[in-house]
Short mmCIF file of C-alpha atoms in Angstrom, two decimals:
data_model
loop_
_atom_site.label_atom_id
_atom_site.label_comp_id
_atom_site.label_asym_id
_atom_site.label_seq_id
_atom_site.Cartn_x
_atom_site.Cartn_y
_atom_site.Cartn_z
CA UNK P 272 0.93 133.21 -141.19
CA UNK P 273 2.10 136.52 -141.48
CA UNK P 274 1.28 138.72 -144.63
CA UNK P 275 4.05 139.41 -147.28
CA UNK P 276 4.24 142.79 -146.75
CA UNK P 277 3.09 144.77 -143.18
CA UNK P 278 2.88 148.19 -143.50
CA UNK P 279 4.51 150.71 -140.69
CA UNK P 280 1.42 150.99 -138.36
CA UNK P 281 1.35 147.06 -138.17
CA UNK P 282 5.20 147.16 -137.70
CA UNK P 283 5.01 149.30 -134.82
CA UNK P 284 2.03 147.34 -133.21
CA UNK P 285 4.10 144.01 -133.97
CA UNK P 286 7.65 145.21 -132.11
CA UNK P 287 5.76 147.14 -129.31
CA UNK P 288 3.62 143.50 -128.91
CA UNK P 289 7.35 141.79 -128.87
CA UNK P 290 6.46 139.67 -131.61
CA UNK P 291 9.34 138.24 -133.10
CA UNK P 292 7.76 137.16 -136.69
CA UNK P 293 7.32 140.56 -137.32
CA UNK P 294 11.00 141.60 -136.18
CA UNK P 295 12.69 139.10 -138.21
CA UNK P 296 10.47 139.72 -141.56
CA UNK P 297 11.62 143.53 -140.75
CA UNK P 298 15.58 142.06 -140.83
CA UNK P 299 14.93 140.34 -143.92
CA UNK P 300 13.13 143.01 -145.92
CA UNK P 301 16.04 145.64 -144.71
CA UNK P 302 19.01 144.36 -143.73
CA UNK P 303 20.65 143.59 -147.25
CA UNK P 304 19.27 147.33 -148.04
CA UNK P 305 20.49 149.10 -145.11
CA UNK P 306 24.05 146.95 -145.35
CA UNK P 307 24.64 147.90 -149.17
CA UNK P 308 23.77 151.27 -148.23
CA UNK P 309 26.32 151.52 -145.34
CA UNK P 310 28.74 149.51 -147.19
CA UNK P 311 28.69 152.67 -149.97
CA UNK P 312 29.54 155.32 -147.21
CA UNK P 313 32.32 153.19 -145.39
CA UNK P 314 33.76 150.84 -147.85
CA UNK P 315 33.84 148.53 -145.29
CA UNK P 316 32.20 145.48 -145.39
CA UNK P 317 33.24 144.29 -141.28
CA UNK P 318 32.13 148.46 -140.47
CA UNK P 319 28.70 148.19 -142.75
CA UNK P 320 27.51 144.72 -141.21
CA UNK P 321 28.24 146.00 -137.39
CA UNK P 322 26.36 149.21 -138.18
CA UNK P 323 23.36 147.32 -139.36
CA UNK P 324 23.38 144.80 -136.68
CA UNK P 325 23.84 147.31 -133.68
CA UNK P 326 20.88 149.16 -135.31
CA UNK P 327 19.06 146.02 -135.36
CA UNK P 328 19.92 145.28 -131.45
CA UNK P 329 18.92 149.01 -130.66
CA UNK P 330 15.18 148.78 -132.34
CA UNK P 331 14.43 145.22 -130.37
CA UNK P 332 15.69 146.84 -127.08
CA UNK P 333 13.98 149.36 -127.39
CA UNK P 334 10.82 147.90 -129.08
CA UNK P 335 8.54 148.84 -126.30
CA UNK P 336 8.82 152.79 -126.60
CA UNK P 337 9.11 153.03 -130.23
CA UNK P 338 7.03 155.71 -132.18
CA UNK P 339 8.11 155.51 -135.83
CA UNK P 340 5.45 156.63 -138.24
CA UNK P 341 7.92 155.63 -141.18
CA UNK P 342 9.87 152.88 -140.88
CA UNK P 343 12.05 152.69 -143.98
CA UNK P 344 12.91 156.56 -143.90
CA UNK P 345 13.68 155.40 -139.94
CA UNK P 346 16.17 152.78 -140.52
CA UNK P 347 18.42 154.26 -143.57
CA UNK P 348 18.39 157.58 -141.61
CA UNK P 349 19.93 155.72 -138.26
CA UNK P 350 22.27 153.50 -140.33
CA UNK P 351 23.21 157.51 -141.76
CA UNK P 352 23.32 158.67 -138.39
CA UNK P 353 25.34 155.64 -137.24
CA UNK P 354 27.96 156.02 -140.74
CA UNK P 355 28.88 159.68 -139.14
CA UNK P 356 29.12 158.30 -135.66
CA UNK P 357 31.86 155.70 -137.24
CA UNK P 358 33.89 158.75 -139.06
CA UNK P 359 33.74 160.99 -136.60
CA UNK P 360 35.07 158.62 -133.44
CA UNK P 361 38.06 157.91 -136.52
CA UNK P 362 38.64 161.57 -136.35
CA UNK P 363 39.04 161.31 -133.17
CA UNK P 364 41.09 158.50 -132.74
CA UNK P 365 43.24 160.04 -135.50
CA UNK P 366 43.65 162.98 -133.13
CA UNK P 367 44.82 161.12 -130.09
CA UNK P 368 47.03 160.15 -132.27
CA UNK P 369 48.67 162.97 -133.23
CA UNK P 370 48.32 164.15 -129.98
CA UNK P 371 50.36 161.65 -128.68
CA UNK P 372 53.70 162.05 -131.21
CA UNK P 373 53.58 165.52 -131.29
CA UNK P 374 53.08 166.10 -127.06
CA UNK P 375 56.65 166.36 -126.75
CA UNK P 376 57.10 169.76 -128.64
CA UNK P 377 53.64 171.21 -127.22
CA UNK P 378 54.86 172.80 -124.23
CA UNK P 379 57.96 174.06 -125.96
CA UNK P 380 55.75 175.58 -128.99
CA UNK P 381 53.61 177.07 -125.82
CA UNK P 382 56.18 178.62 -124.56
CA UNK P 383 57.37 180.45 -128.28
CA UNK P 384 53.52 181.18 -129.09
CA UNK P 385 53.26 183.27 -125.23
CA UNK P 386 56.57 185.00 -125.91
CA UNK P 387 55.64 185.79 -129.42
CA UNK P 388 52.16 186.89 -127.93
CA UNK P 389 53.47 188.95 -125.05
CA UNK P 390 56.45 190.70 -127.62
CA UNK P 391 53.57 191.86 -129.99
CA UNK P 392 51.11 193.33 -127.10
CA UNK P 393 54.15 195.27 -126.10
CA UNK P 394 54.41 196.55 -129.81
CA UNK P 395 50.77 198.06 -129.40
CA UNK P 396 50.22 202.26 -128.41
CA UNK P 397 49.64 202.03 -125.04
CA UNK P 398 46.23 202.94 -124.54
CA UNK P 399 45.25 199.76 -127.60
CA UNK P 400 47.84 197.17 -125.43
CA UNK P 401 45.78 198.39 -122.20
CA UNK P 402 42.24 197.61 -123.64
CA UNK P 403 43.61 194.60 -125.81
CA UNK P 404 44.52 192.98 -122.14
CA UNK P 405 41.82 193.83 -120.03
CA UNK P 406 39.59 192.36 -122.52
CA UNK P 407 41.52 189.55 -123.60
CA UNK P 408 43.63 188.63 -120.61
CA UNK P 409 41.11 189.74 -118.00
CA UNK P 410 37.88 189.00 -119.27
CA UNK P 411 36.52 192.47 -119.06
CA UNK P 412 33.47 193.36 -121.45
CA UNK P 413 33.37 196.66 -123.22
CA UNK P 414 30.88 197.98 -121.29
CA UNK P 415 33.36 197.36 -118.21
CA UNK P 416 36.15 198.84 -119.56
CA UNK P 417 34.56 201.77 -121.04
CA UNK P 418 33.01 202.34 -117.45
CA UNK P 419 36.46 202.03 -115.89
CA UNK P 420 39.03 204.00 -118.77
CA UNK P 421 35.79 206.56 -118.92
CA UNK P 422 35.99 206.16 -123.08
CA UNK P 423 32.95 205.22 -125.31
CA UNK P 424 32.46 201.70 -126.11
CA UNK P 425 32.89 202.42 -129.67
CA UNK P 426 36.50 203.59 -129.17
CA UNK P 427 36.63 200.29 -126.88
CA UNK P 428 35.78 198.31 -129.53
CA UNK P 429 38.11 200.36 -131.77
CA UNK P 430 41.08 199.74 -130.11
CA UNK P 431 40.26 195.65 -129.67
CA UNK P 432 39.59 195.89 -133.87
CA UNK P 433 42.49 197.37 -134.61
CA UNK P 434 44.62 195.54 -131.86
CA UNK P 435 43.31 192.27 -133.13
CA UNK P 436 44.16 193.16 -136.74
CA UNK P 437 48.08 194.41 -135.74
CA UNK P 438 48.53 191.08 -134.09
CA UNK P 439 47.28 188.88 -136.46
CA UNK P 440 50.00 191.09 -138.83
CA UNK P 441 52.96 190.54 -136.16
CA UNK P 442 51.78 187.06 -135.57
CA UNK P 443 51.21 185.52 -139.10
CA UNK P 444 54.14 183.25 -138.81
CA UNK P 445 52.46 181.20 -135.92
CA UNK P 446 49.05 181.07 -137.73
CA UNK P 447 50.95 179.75 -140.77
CA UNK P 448 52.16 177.04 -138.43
CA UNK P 449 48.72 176.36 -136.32
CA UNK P 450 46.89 176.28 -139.99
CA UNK P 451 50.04 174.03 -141.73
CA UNK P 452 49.71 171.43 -138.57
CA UNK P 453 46.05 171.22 -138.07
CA UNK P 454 45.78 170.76 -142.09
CA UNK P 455 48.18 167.67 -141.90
CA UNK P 456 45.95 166.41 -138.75
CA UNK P 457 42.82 166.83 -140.55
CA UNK P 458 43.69 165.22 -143.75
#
């Protein structure tokens, strides 16, 4: 007959042994804990009782390679664990979402962001628009394009500063808009 109470090390021996006395005593002294405890974070009482039973399934497949010094701190850590899996696959699905009613005006607020993009470049001095591109649109490090304009990497990296700041002037409208519509998604 097993004891009331095993502590971790005999835990571990019992699962890795695939003793199933030891298993379900584990269930029984947990599973109303770790369920109450999931049910807190999700408010869901169909969510909680997957989360604890999938945890369940995991530690008795994979009883043989277990090394889990602490088995309490174990369990209400992976039901934790498992809690952000759940909200962050709703985020997700939430996007796709969104994604999918708002696809139709994508390309067509594509197309306004470029044109708004390309009309403030061509508002830059003409040596800041050159730089600005090369780094941006090409790629080009500022050790490249100082090597190629023949200008210290410090004005390089003065002209993509104070590029970066006139466009985010010329283009606040669009930020408004990107910051307005990934606010609504988020929320």
């Amino acid at each position: 007959m097993k004891p009331i109470f095993l502590n971790d090390t005999e835990i571990l021996r019992g699962l890795n042994n695939h003793d199933q006395e030891v298993f379900e005593w584990l269930y029984r002294m947990y599973w109303q804990r770790l369920f109450d405890f999931a049910y807190v974070k999700t408010h869901d009482s169909n969510v909680s009782e997957e989360i604890v039973q999938e945890l369940f399934v995991t530690l008795w497949e994979k009883r043989e390679t277990l090394q889990i010094s602490n088995f309490q701190s174990y369990l209400f850590a992976s039901v934790r664990n498992r809690v952000i899996d759940f909200y962050r696959q709703k985020v997700f699905d939430g996007l796709e979402s969104i994604e999918n009613t708002v696809a139709s005006d994508y390309p067509l607020f594509l197309e306004e962001l470029e044109k708004a993009l390309s009309d403030a470049v061509s508002q830059l001095p003409t040596k800041t628009q050159e730089i600005f591109r090369l780094n941006r649109f090409e790629g080009q490090t500022t050790r490249q394009i100082s090597e190629k304009l023949q200008l210290s990497e410090r004005t390089i990296e003065y002209h993509i500063t104070k590029a970066l700041r006139t466009l985010k002037t010329l283009l606040k409208d669009f930020f408004s808009v990107i910051l307005l519509l990934n606010g609504d998604s988020i929320f």
